[in-house]
Protein backbone atom coordinates (compact mmCIF):
# COMPACT_ATOMS: atom_id res chain seq x y z
CA UNK A 1 0.00 0.00 0.00
CA UNK A 2 1.32 3.42 -0.91
CA UNK A 3 2.26 5.69 1.99
CA UNK A 4 2.28 9.49 2.06
CA UNK A 5 4.61 11.68 4.07
CA UNK A 6 4.06 15.20 5.38
CA UNK A 7 5.08 16.71 2.04
CA UNK A 8 2.85 14.56 -0.15
CA UNK A 9 -0.93 14.34 -0.35
CA UNK A 10 -2.50 11.46 -2.22
CA UNK A 11 -5.79 12.30 -3.89
CA UNK A 12 -8.18 11.07 -6.52
CA UNK A 13 -8.05 12.45 -10.06
CA UNK A 14 -11.83 12.86 -10.09
CA UNK A 15 -12.82 16.21 -11.60
CA UNK A 16 -15.61 18.00 -9.77
CA UNK A 17 -18.27 19.93 -11.76
CA UNK A 18 -16.89 23.29 -10.61
CA UNK A 19 -13.44 22.42 -11.97
CA UNK A 20 -14.45 22.26 -15.63
CA UNK A 21 -12.51 25.48 -16.30
CA UNK A 22 -9.32 23.69 -15.28
CA UNK A 23 -9.65 20.93 -17.87
CA UNK A 24 -10.66 23.03 -20.87
CA UNK A 25 -8.33 22.72 -23.86
CA UNK A 26 -5.57 25.32 -24.16
CA UNK A 27 -6.76 26.34 -27.63
CA UNK A 28 -10.11 27.41 -26.18
CA UNK A 29 -8.42 29.91 -23.89
CA UNK A 30 -6.01 30.92 -26.65
CA UNK A 31 -8.94 31.82 -28.90
CA UNK A 32 -10.56 33.78 -26.06
CA UNK A 33 -7.33 35.68 -25.46
CA UNK A 34 -7.07 36.49 -29.17
CA UNK A 35 -10.61 37.85 -29.13
CA UNK A 36 -9.83 40.14 -26.21
CA UNK A 37 -6.59 41.28 -27.84
CA UNK A 38 -8.48 42.22 -31.03
CA UNK A 39 -11.54 43.72 -29.36
CA UNK A 40 -13.86 40.98 -30.61
CA UNK A 41 -14.81 39.46 -27.27
CA UNK A 42 -18.41 39.14 -26.11
CA UNK A 43 -19.94 38.20 -29.46
CA UNK A 44 -23.22 36.34 -29.02
CA UNK A 45 -22.86 32.81 -30.39
CA UNK A 46 -24.71 29.52 -30.67
CA UNK A 47 -22.95 26.23 -29.92
CA UNK A 48 -24.62 23.00 -31.04
CA UNK A 49 -23.63 19.47 -30.04
CA UNK A 50 -24.71 17.01 -32.73
CA UNK A 51 -23.54 13.75 -34.23
CA UNK A 52 -22.11 14.21 -37.74
CA UNK A 53 -22.81 10.63 -38.76
CA UNK A 54 -23.85 7.33 -37.26
CA UNK A 55 -20.99 5.04 -36.19
CA UNK A 56 -20.49 1.51 -37.47
CA UNK A 57 -20.32 -0.18 -34.07
CA UNK A 58 -23.56 -2.14 -33.67
CA UNK A 59 -22.73 -5.81 -33.10
CA UNK A 60 -24.99 -8.01 -35.24
CA UNK A 61 -23.04 -11.26 -35.20
CA UNK A 62 -19.52 -12.58 -35.53
CA UNK A 63 -17.17 -14.00 -38.13
CA UNK A 64 -13.95 -16.00 -38.05
CA UNK A 65 -10.74 -15.00 -39.80
CA UNK A 66 -7.68 -17.24 -39.61
CA UNK A 67 -9.13 -19.01 -36.60
CA UNK A 68 -9.89 -15.81 -34.68
CA UNK A 69 -13.45 -14.68 -33.97
CA UNK A 70 -14.36 -11.03 -34.58
CA UNK A 71 -17.62 -9.14 -34.06
CA UNK A 72 -19.61 -8.35 -37.19
CA UNK A 73 -20.50 -4.66 -37.10
CA UNK A 74 -23.28 -2.69 -38.73
CA UNK A 75 -23.83 1.05 -39.11
CA UNK A 76 -26.36 2.35 -36.60
CA UNK A 77 -29.64 3.96 -37.61
CA UNK A 78 -30.00 5.94 -34.38
CA UNK A 79 -28.51 6.39 -30.90
CA UNK A 80 -29.91 7.11 -27.40
CA UNK A 81 -29.30 10.49 -25.80
CA UNK A 82 -27.71 10.54 -22.32
CA UNK A 83 -25.47 12.61 -20.05
CA UNK A 84 -27.59 15.76 -19.75
CA UNK A 85 -27.69 15.77 -15.94
CA UNK A 86 -23.90 15.74 -15.71
CA UNK A 87 -23.67 18.50 -18.34
CA UNK A 88 -26.02 20.67 -16.28
CA UNK A 89 -24.02 19.96 -13.12
CA UNK A 90 -20.89 21.30 -14.82
CA UNK A 91 -22.54 24.40 -16.27
CA UNK A 92 -24.39 25.36 -13.08
CA UNK A 93 -21.52 24.65 -10.69
CA UNK A 94 -19.77 27.33 -8.66
CA UNK A 95 -16.57 28.28 -10.53
CA UNK A 96 -15.04 30.52 -7.84
CA UNK A 97 -12.05 28.34 -6.96
CA UNK A 98 -11.39 27.15 -10.50
CA UNK A 99 -11.43 30.61 -12.07
CA UNK A 100 -8.93 31.85 -9.47
CA UNK A 101 -6.54 29.00 -10.36
CA UNK A 102 -6.92 29.50 -14.11
CA UNK A 103 -6.37 33.25 -13.82
CA UNK A 104 -3.28 32.74 -11.66
CA UNK A 105 -1.89 30.27 -14.20
CA UNK A 106 -2.27 32.63 -17.15
CA UNK A 107 -1.03 35.66 -15.22
CA UNK A 108 1.82 34.18 -13.15
CA UNK A 109 2.99 31.20 -15.22
CA UNK A 110 2.31 32.25 -18.81
CA UNK A 111 2.80 35.96 -18.19
CA UNK A 112 -0.48 37.07 -19.78
CA UNK A 113 -1.09 40.76 -19.05
CA UNK A 114 -4.33 41.47 -20.95
CA UNK A 115 -6.50 43.02 -18.23
CA UNK A 116 -9.76 42.34 -20.06
CA UNK A 117 -8.94 38.65 -20.44
CA UNK A 118 -7.80 38.29 -16.83
CA UNK A 119 -10.92 40.04 -15.54
CA UNK A 120 -13.08 37.74 -17.66
CA UNK A 121 -11.40 34.75 -16.01
CA UNK A 122 -11.79 36.35 -12.59
CA UNK A 123 -15.56 36.75 -12.92
CA UNK A 124 -16.35 33.77 -15.15
CA UNK A 125 -19.71 31.99 -14.81
CA UNK A 126 -22.27 30.71 -17.30
CA UNK A 127 -24.67 33.49 -18.26
CA UNK A 128 -26.37 32.05 -21.33
CA UNK A 129 -29.29 29.81 -22.27
CA UNK A 130 -29.20 26.05 -22.70
CA UNK A 131 -31.61 23.89 -24.70
CA UNK A 132 -31.37 20.11 -24.84
CA UNK A 133 -33.03 16.93 -26.03
CA UNK A 134 -34.46 14.76 -23.25
CA UNK A 135 -32.33 11.87 -22.06
CA UNK A 136 -33.47 8.48 -23.33
CA UNK A 137 -34.64 9.97 -26.64
CA UNK A 138 -33.53 8.20 -29.85
CA UNK A 139 -31.80 10.63 -32.21
CA UNK A 140 -30.36 10.69 -35.71
CA UNK A 141 -27.27 12.34 -37.15
CA UNK A 142 -27.21 16.16 -37.33
CA UNK A 143 -30.00 16.51 -34.76
CA UNK A 144 -29.11 19.10 -32.06
CA UNK A 145 -28.60 17.32 -28.73
CA UNK A 146 -27.53 20.43 -26.85
CA UNK A 147 -27.78 24.05 -27.97
CA UNK A 148 -25.99 26.76 -26.00
CA UNK A 149 -26.56 30.49 -26.56
CA UNK A 150 -23.93 32.63 -24.85
CA UNK A 151 -20.85 34.77 -25.44
CA UNK A 152 -18.33 33.02 -27.68
CA UNK A 153 -15.61 32.84 -25.02
CA UNK A 154 -17.94 31.46 -22.35
CA UNK A 155 -19.25 28.71 -24.60
CA UNK A 156 -15.76 27.62 -25.59
CA UNK A 157 -14.78 26.91 -22.00
CA UNK A 158 -17.41 24.17 -21.76
CA UNK A 159 -16.98 22.67 -25.23
CA UNK A 160 -14.50 19.89 -24.40
CA UNK A 161 -16.19 19.04 -21.09
CA UNK A 162 -19.63 18.66 -22.65
CA UNK A 163 -18.33 16.42 -25.42
CA UNK A 164 -16.41 14.22 -22.99
CA UNK A 165 -19.58 13.70 -20.94
CA UNK A 166 -22.12 12.97 -23.65
CA UNK A 167 -19.86 10.96 -25.98
CA UNK A 168 -19.26 8.23 -23.42
CA UNK A 169 -22.76 8.07 -21.97
CA UNK A 170 -24.51 8.06 -25.35
CA UNK A 171 -22.44 5.08 -26.45
CA UNK A 172 -23.25 3.15 -23.27
CA UNK A 173 -26.96 4.02 -23.30
CA UNK A 174 -27.24 2.94 -26.93
CA UNK A 175 -25.39 -0.34 -26.40
CA UNK A 176 -27.52 -1.06 -23.33
CA UNK A 177 -30.61 -0.62 -25.48
CA UNK A 178 -29.16 -3.11 -28.00
CA UNK A 179 -28.78 -5.64 -25.19
CA UNK A 180 -32.31 -4.95 -23.96
CA UNK A 181 -33.77 -5.65 -27.40
CA UNK A 182 -31.71 -8.83 -27.76
CA UNK A 183 -32.62 -10.14 -24.30
CA UNK A 184 -36.22 -10.85 -25.20
CA UNK A 185 -37.50 -9.48 -21.90
CA UNK A 186 -35.08 -11.38 -19.66
CA UNK A 187 -33.77 -9.64 -16.49
CA UNK A 188 -30.53 -7.72 -17.13
CA UNK A 189 -27.61 -6.75 -14.89
CA UNK A 190 -24.95 -4.14 -15.59
CA UNK A 191 -21.33 -4.10 -14.47
CA UNK A 192 -20.11 -0.64 -15.39
CA UNK A 193 -17.52 -0.48 -12.63
CA UNK A 194 -15.53 -3.26 -14.32
CA UNK A 195 -15.29 -1.45 -17.64
CA UNK A 196 -15.05 2.17 -16.56
CA UNK A 197 -12.16 4.63 -16.32
CA UNK A 198 -12.61 5.58 -12.66
CA UNK A 199 -15.04 5.60 -9.77
CA UNK A 200 -17.13 8.53 -11.00
CA UNK A 201 -17.14 7.11 -14.52
CA UNK A 202 -18.57 3.83 -13.22
CA UNK A 203 -21.54 5.67 -11.68
CA UNK A 204 -22.15 7.67 -14.83
CA UNK A 205 -22.06 4.58 -17.01
CA UNK A 206 -24.42 2.69 -14.69
CA UNK A 207 -26.78 5.62 -14.96
CA UNK A 208 -26.48 5.67 -18.76
CA UNK A 209 -27.21 1.97 -19.03
CA UNK A 210 -30.39 2.39 -16.99
CA UNK A 211 -31.55 5.24 -19.22
PDB file of C-alpha atoms in Angstrom:
ATOM      1  CA  UNK A   1       0.000   0.000   0.000  1.00  0.00           C
ATOM      2  CA  UNK A   2       1.323   3.424  -0.905  1.00  0.00           C
ATOM      3  CA  UNK A   3       2.256   5.695   1.991  1.00  0.00           C
ATOM      4  CA  UNK A   4       2.276   9.489   2.062  1.00  0.00           C
ATOM      5  CA  UNK A   5       4.611  11.682   4.065  1.00  0.00           C
ATOM      6  CA  UNK A   6       4.059  15.196   5.375  1.00  0.00           C
ATOM      7  CA  UNK A   7       5.076  16.707   2.035  1.00  0.00           C
ATOM      8  CA  UNK A   8       2.845  14.560  -0.147  1.00  0.00           C
ATOM      9  CA  UNK A   9      -0.935  14.343  -0.350  1.00  0.00           C
ATOM     10  CA  UNK A  10      -2.496  11.458  -2.224  1.00  0.00           C
ATOM     11  CA  UNK A  11      -5.785  12.302  -3.887  1.00  0.00           C
ATOM     12  CA  UNK A  12      -8.184  11.066  -6.523  1.00  0.00           C
ATOM     13  CA  UNK A  13      -8.054  12.447 -10.057  1.00  0.00           C
ATOM     14  CA  UNK A  14     -11.835  12.865 -10.089  1.00  0.00           C
ATOM     15  CA  UNK A  15     -12.817  16.209 -11.600  1.00  0.00           C
ATOM     16  CA  UNK A  16     -15.608  17.997  -9.769  1.00  0.00           C
ATOM     17  CA  UNK A  17     -18.266  19.927 -11.755  1.00  0.00           C
ATOM     18  CA  UNK A  18     -16.889  23.286 -10.612  1.00  0.00           C
ATOM     19  CA  UNK A  19     -13.440  22.415 -11.967  1.00  0.00           C
ATOM     20  CA  UNK A  20     -14.455  22.263 -15.634  1.00  0.00           C
ATOM     21  CA  UNK A  21     -12.510  25.479 -16.301  1.00  0.00           C
ATOM     22  CA  UNK A  22      -9.319  23.693 -15.276  1.00  0.00           C
ATOM     23  CA  UNK A  23      -9.648  20.931 -17.874  1.00  0.00           C
ATOM     24  CA  UNK A  24     -10.659  23.033 -20.868  1.00  0.00           C
ATOM     25  CA  UNK A  25      -8.328  22.721 -23.864  1.00  0.00           C
ATOM     26  CA  UNK A  26      -5.571  25.315 -24.165  1.00  0.00           C
ATOM     27  CA  UNK A  27      -6.756  26.339 -27.627  1.00  0.00           C
ATOM     28  CA  UNK A  28     -10.111  27.411 -26.178  1.00  0.00           C
ATOM     29  CA  UNK A  29      -8.422  29.913 -23.890  1.00  0.00           C
ATOM     30  CA  UNK A  30      -6.006  30.919 -26.646  1.00  0.00           C
ATOM     31  CA  UNK A  31      -8.936  31.822 -28.902  1.00  0.00           C
ATOM     32  CA  UNK A  32     -10.558  33.777 -26.065  1.00  0.00           C
ATOM     33  CA  UNK A  33      -7.329  35.684 -25.457  1.00  0.00           C
ATOM     34  CA  UNK A  34      -7.070  36.486 -29.174  1.00  0.00           C
ATOM     35  CA  UNK A  35     -10.609  37.851 -29.132  1.00  0.00           C
ATOM     36  CA  UNK A  36      -9.827  40.142 -26.213  1.00  0.00           C
ATOM     37  CA  UNK A  37      -6.587  41.279 -27.839  1.00  0.00           C
ATOM     38  CA  UNK A  38      -8.477  42.218 -31.026  1.00  0.00           C
ATOM     39  CA  UNK A  39     -11.542  43.724 -29.363  1.00  0.00           C
ATOM     40  CA  UNK A  40     -13.864  40.976 -30.612  1.00  0.00           C
ATOM     41  CA  UNK A  41     -14.813  39.463 -27.272  1.00  0.00           C
ATOM     42  CA  UNK A  42     -18.407  39.136 -26.113  1.00  0.00           C
ATOM     43  CA  UNK A  43     -19.937  38.198 -29.459  1.00  0.00           C
ATOM     44  CA  UNK A  44     -23.215  36.339 -29.020  1.00  0.00           C
ATOM     45  CA  UNK A  45     -22.864  32.809 -30.388  1.00  0.00           C
ATOM     46  CA  UNK A  46     -24.711  29.524 -30.669  1.00  0.00           C
ATOM     47  CA  UNK A  47     -22.951  26.232 -29.919  1.00  0.00           C
ATOM     48  CA  UNK A  48     -24.621  23.004 -31.040  1.00  0.00           C
ATOM     49  CA  UNK A  49     -23.627  19.472 -30.044  1.00  0.00           C
ATOM     50  CA  UNK A  50     -24.712  17.007 -32.725  1.00  0.00           C
ATOM     51  CA  UNK A  51     -23.539  13.747 -34.232  1.00  0.00           C
ATOM     52  CA  UNK A  52     -22.110  14.213 -37.740  1.00  0.00           C
ATOM     53  CA  UNK A  53     -22.808  10.635 -38.758  1.00  0.00           C
ATOM     54  CA  UNK A  54     -23.853   7.327 -37.264  1.00  0.00           C
ATOM     55  CA  UNK A  55     -20.990   5.037 -36.189  1.00  0.00           C
ATOM     56  CA  UNK A  56     -20.490   1.512 -37.465  1.00  0.00           C
ATOM     57  CA  UNK A  57     -20.322  -0.179 -34.068  1.00  0.00           C
ATOM     58  CA  UNK A  58     -23.557  -2.136 -33.674  1.00  0.00           C
ATOM     59  CA  UNK A  59     -22.734  -5.814 -33.103  1.00  0.00           C
ATOM     60  CA  UNK A  60     -24.994  -8.006 -35.245  1.00  0.00           C
ATOM     61  CA  UNK A  61     -23.039 -11.263 -35.203  1.00  0.00           C
ATOM     62  CA  UNK A  62     -19.515 -12.584 -35.532  1.00  0.00           C
ATOM     63  CA  UNK A  63     -17.168 -14.003 -38.129  1.00  0.00           C
ATOM     64  CA  UNK A  64     -13.951 -16.003 -38.054  1.00  0.00           C
ATOM     65  CA  UNK A  65     -10.738 -14.998 -39.797  1.00  0.00           C
ATOM     66  CA  UNK A  66      -7.679 -17.240 -39.607  1.00  0.00           C
ATOM     67  CA  UNK A  67      -9.127 -19.010 -36.601  1.00  0.00           C
ATOM     68  CA  UNK A  68      -9.891 -15.812 -34.678  1.00  0.00           C
ATOM     69  CA  UNK A  69     -13.454 -14.679 -33.973  1.00  0.00           C
ATOM     70  CA  UNK A  70     -14.360 -11.029 -34.581  1.00  0.00           C
ATOM     71  CA  UNK A  71     -17.624  -9.138 -34.060  1.00  0.00           C
ATOM     72  CA  UNK A  72     -19.606  -8.349 -37.187  1.00  0.00           C
ATOM     73  CA  UNK A  73     -20.496  -4.662 -37.099  1.00  0.00           C
ATOM     74  CA  UNK A  74     -23.277  -2.688 -38.725  1.00  0.00           C
ATOM     75  CA  UNK A  75     -23.830   1.050 -39.105  1.00  0.00           C
ATOM     76  CA  UNK A  76     -26.364   2.346 -36.603  1.00  0.00           C
ATOM     77  CA  UNK A  77     -29.644   3.956 -37.615  1.00  0.00           C
ATOM     78  CA  UNK A  78     -30.002   5.941 -34.382  1.00  0.00           C
ATOM     79  CA  UNK A  79     -28.505   6.394 -30.903  1.00  0.00           C
ATOM     80  CA  UNK A  80     -29.914   7.113 -27.405  1.00  0.00           C
ATOM     81  CA  UNK A  81     -29.305  10.492 -25.798  1.00  0.00           C
ATOM     82  CA  UNK A  82     -27.713  10.542 -22.321  1.00  0.00           C
ATOM     83  CA  UNK A  83     -25.466  12.610 -20.051  1.00  0.00           C
ATOM     84  CA  UNK A  84     -27.587  15.757 -19.748  1.00  0.00           C
ATOM     85  CA  UNK A  85     -27.693  15.767 -15.939  1.00  0.00           C
ATOM     86  CA  UNK A  86     -23.896  15.737 -15.711  1.00  0.00           C
ATOM     87  CA  UNK A  87     -23.674  18.502 -18.342  1.00  0.00           C
ATOM     88  CA  UNK A  88     -26.025  20.672 -16.279  1.00  0.00           C
ATOM     89  CA  UNK A  89     -24.021  19.955 -13.122  1.00  0.00           C
ATOM     90  CA  UNK A  90     -20.895  21.296 -14.820  1.00  0.00           C
ATOM     91  CA  UNK A  91     -22.536  24.399 -16.274  1.00  0.00           C
ATOM     92  CA  UNK A  92     -24.392  25.358 -13.081  1.00  0.00           C
ATOM     93  CA  UNK A  93     -21.518  24.647 -10.690  1.00  0.00           C
ATOM     94  CA  UNK A  94     -19.765  27.334  -8.661  1.00  0.00           C
ATOM     95  CA  UNK A  95     -16.567  28.276 -10.534  1.00  0.00           C
ATOM     96  CA  UNK A  96     -15.037  30.518  -7.839  1.00  0.00           C
ATOM     97  CA  UNK A  97     -12.049  28.336  -6.961  1.00  0.00           C
ATOM     98  CA  UNK A  98     -11.386  27.149 -10.502  1.00  0.00           C
ATOM     99  CA  UNK A  99     -11.425  30.614 -12.071  1.00  0.00           C
ATOM    100  CA  UNK A 100      -8.933  31.852  -9.471  1.00  0.00           C
ATOM    101  CA  UNK A 101      -6.545  28.998 -10.356  1.00  0.00           C
ATOM    102  CA  UNK A 102      -6.923  29.502 -14.114  1.00  0.00           C
ATOM    103  CA  UNK A 103      -6.373  33.253 -13.816  1.00  0.00           C
ATOM    104  CA  UNK A 104      -3.281  32.736 -11.660  1.00  0.00           C
ATOM    105  CA  UNK A 105      -1.889  30.273 -14.204  1.00  0.00           C
ATOM    106  CA  UNK A 106      -2.269  32.631 -17.147  1.00  0.00           C
ATOM    107  CA  UNK A 107      -1.032  35.656 -15.220  1.00  0.00           C
ATOM    108  CA  UNK A 108       1.819  34.183 -13.153  1.00  0.00           C
ATOM    109  CA  UNK A 109       2.993  31.202 -15.217  1.00  0.00           C
ATOM    110  CA  UNK A 110       2.308  32.254 -18.813  1.00  0.00           C
ATOM    111  CA  UNK A 111       2.795  35.962 -18.185  1.00  0.00           C
ATOM    112  CA  UNK A 112      -0.483  37.071 -19.784  1.00  0.00           C
ATOM    113  CA  UNK A 113      -1.089  40.765 -19.054  1.00  0.00           C
ATOM    114  CA  UNK A 114      -4.326  41.466 -20.949  1.00  0.00           C
ATOM    115  CA  UNK A 115      -6.499  43.020 -18.229  1.00  0.00           C
ATOM    116  CA  UNK A 116      -9.757  42.338 -20.059  1.00  0.00           C
ATOM    117  CA  UNK A 117      -8.944  38.653 -20.444  1.00  0.00           C
ATOM    118  CA  UNK A 118      -7.804  38.286 -16.832  1.00  0.00           C
ATOM    119  CA  UNK A 119     -10.921  40.043 -15.537  1.00  0.00           C
ATOM    120  CA  UNK A 120     -13.080  37.742 -17.661  1.00  0.00           C
ATOM    121  CA  UNK A 121     -11.401  34.754 -16.012  1.00  0.00           C
ATOM    122  CA  UNK A 122     -11.789  36.347 -12.591  1.00  0.00           C
ATOM    123  CA  UNK A 123     -15.565  36.748 -12.924  1.00  0.00           C
ATOM    124  CA  UNK A 124     -16.353  33.769 -15.149  1.00  0.00           C
ATOM    125  CA  UNK A 125     -19.706  31.988 -14.810  1.00  0.00           C
ATOM    126  CA  UNK A 126     -22.268  30.708 -17.296  1.00  0.00           C
ATOM    127  CA  UNK A 127     -24.674  33.489 -18.260  1.00  0.00           C
ATOM    128  CA  UNK A 128     -26.372  32.048 -21.335  1.00  0.00           C
ATOM    129  CA  UNK A 129     -29.291  29.809 -22.269  1.00  0.00           C
ATOM    130  CA  UNK A 130     -29.205  26.051 -22.702  1.00  0.00           C
ATOM    131  CA  UNK A 131     -31.607  23.887 -24.704  1.00  0.00           C
ATOM    132  CA  UNK A 132     -31.374  20.109 -24.838  1.00  0.00           C
ATOM    133  CA  UNK A 133     -33.028  16.930 -26.032  1.00  0.00           C
ATOM    134  CA  UNK A 134     -34.457  14.758 -23.252  1.00  0.00           C
ATOM    135  CA  UNK A 135     -32.333  11.874 -22.064  1.00  0.00           C
ATOM    136  CA  UNK A 136     -33.466   8.483 -23.331  1.00  0.00           C
ATOM    137  CA  UNK A 137     -34.637   9.965 -26.637  1.00  0.00           C
ATOM    138  CA  UNK A 138     -33.527   8.197 -29.849  1.00  0.00           C
ATOM    139  CA  UNK A 139     -31.804  10.629 -32.208  1.00  0.00           C
ATOM    140  CA  UNK A 140     -30.355  10.691 -35.707  1.00  0.00           C
ATOM    141  CA  UNK A 141     -27.270  12.344 -37.146  1.00  0.00           C
ATOM    142  CA  UNK A 142     -27.206  16.158 -37.332  1.00  0.00           C
ATOM    143  CA  UNK A 143     -30.004  16.515 -34.763  1.00  0.00           C
ATOM    144  CA  UNK A 144     -29.111  19.099 -32.061  1.00  0.00           C
ATOM    145  CA  UNK A 145     -28.600  17.316 -28.730  1.00  0.00           C
ATOM    146  CA  UNK A 146     -27.533  20.431 -26.850  1.00  0.00           C
ATOM    147  CA  UNK A 147     -27.777  24.050 -27.968  1.00  0.00           C
ATOM    148  CA  UNK A 148     -25.994  26.759 -26.002  1.00  0.00           C
ATOM    149  CA  UNK A 149     -26.561  30.491 -26.565  1.00  0.00           C
ATOM    150  CA  UNK A 150     -23.932  32.632 -24.853  1.00  0.00           C
ATOM    151  CA  UNK A 151     -20.849  34.768 -25.444  1.00  0.00           C
ATOM    152  CA  UNK A 152     -18.326  33.020 -27.683  1.00  0.00           C
ATOM    153  CA  UNK A 153     -15.610  32.840 -25.021  1.00  0.00           C
ATOM    154  CA  UNK A 154     -17.945  31.461 -22.348  1.00  0.00           C
ATOM    155  CA  UNK A 155     -19.251  28.707 -24.600  1.00  0.00           C
ATOM    156  CA  UNK A 156     -15.760  27.621 -25.590  1.00  0.00           C
ATOM    157  CA  UNK A 157     -14.776  26.912 -21.996  1.00  0.00           C
ATOM    158  CA  UNK A 158     -17.411  24.169 -21.764  1.00  0.00           C
ATOM    159  CA  UNK A 159     -16.976  22.668 -25.233  1.00  0.00           C
ATOM    160  CA  UNK A 160     -14.505  19.891 -24.397  1.00  0.00           C
ATOM    161  CA  UNK A 161     -16.186  19.039 -21.094  1.00  0.00           C
ATOM    162  CA  UNK A 162     -19.628  18.657 -22.648  1.00  0.00           C
ATOM    163  CA  UNK A 163     -18.332  16.420 -25.422  1.00  0.00           C
ATOM    164  CA  UNK A 164     -16.406  14.216 -22.986  1.00  0.00           C
ATOM    165  CA  UNK A 165     -19.581  13.704 -20.943  1.00  0.00           C
ATOM    166  CA  UNK A 166     -22.123  12.966 -23.647  1.00  0.00           C
ATOM    167  CA  UNK A 167     -19.856  10.955 -25.978  1.00  0.00           C
ATOM    168  CA  UNK A 168     -19.265   8.231 -23.416  1.00  0.00           C
ATOM    169  CA  UNK A 169     -22.762   8.072 -21.975  1.00  0.00           C
ATOM    170  CA  UNK A 170     -24.510   8.062 -25.349  1.00  0.00           C
ATOM    171  CA  UNK A 171     -22.438   5.080 -26.451  1.00  0.00           C
ATOM    172  CA  UNK A 172     -23.246   3.153 -23.266  1.00  0.00           C
ATOM    173  CA  UNK A 173     -26.962   4.017 -23.296  1.00  0.00           C
ATOM    174  CA  UNK A 174     -27.235   2.942 -26.935  1.00  0.00           C
ATOM    175  CA  UNK A 175     -25.390  -0.339 -26.404  1.00  0.00           C
ATOM    176  CA  UNK A 176     -27.520  -1.062 -23.331  1.00  0.00           C
ATOM    177  CA  UNK A 177     -30.610  -0.619 -25.483  1.00  0.00           C
ATOM    178  CA  UNK A 178     -29.162  -3.112 -28.002  1.00  0.00           C
ATOM    179  CA  UNK A 179     -28.778  -5.641 -25.190  1.00  0.00           C
ATOM    180  CA  UNK A 180     -32.307  -4.946 -23.957  1.00  0.00           C
ATOM    181  CA  UNK A 181     -33.766  -5.655 -27.402  1.00  0.00           C
ATOM    182  CA  UNK A 182     -31.706  -8.835 -27.760  1.00  0.00           C
ATOM    183  CA  UNK A 183     -32.620 -10.139 -24.304  1.00  0.00           C
ATOM    184  CA  UNK A 184     -36.216 -10.845 -25.199  1.00  0.00           C
ATOM    185  CA  UNK A 185     -37.498  -9.481 -21.896  1.00  0.00           C
ATOM    186  CA  UNK A 186     -35.078 -11.377 -19.655  1.00  0.00           C
ATOM    187  CA  UNK A 187     -33.765  -9.638 -16.493  1.00  0.00           C
ATOM    188  CA  UNK A 188     -30.525  -7.723 -17.130  1.00  0.00           C
ATOM    189  CA  UNK A 189     -27.613  -6.749 -14.890  1.00  0.00           C
ATOM    190  CA  UNK A 190     -24.954  -4.144 -15.588  1.00  0.00           C
ATOM    191  CA  UNK A 191     -21.326  -4.103 -14.470  1.00  0.00           C
ATOM    192  CA  UNK A 192     -20.112  -0.644 -15.393  1.00  0.00           C
ATOM    193  CA  UNK A 193     -17.522  -0.484 -12.626  1.00  0.00           C
ATOM    194  CA  UNK A 194     -15.529  -3.263 -14.322  1.00  0.00           C
ATOM    195  CA  UNK A 195     -15.292  -1.453 -17.644  1.00  0.00           C
ATOM    196  CA  UNK A 196     -15.046   2.172 -16.563  1.00  0.00           C
ATOM    197  CA  UNK A 197     -12.157   4.628 -16.316  1.00  0.00           C
ATOM    198  CA  UNK A 198     -12.606   5.575 -12.660  1.00  0.00           C
ATOM    199  CA  UNK A 199     -15.044   5.604  -9.770  1.00  0.00           C
ATOM    200  CA  UNK A 200     -17.132   8.530 -11.002  1.00  0.00           C
ATOM    201  CA  UNK A 201     -17.142   7.112 -14.522  1.00  0.00           C
ATOM    202  CA  UNK A 202     -18.565   3.828 -13.215  1.00  0.00           C
ATOM    203  CA  UNK A 203     -21.535   5.665 -11.679  1.00  0.00           C
ATOM    204  CA  UNK A 204     -22.150   7.675 -14.827  1.00  0.00           C
ATOM    205  CA  UNK A 205     -22.063   4.578 -17.011  1.00  0.00           C
ATOM    206  CA  UNK A 206     -24.415   2.687 -14.691  1.00  0.00           C
ATOM    207  CA  UNK A 207     -26.782   5.619 -14.956  1.00  0.00           C
ATOM    208  CA  UNK A 208     -26.476   5.675 -18.756  1.00  0.00           C
ATOM    209  CA  UNK A 209     -27.206   1.967 -19.028  1.00  0.00           C
ATOM    210  CA  UNK A 210     -30.395   2.386 -16.986  1.00  0.00           C
ATOM    211  CA  UNK A 211     -31.550   5.240 -19.222  1.00  0.00           C
TER     212      UNK A 211
END
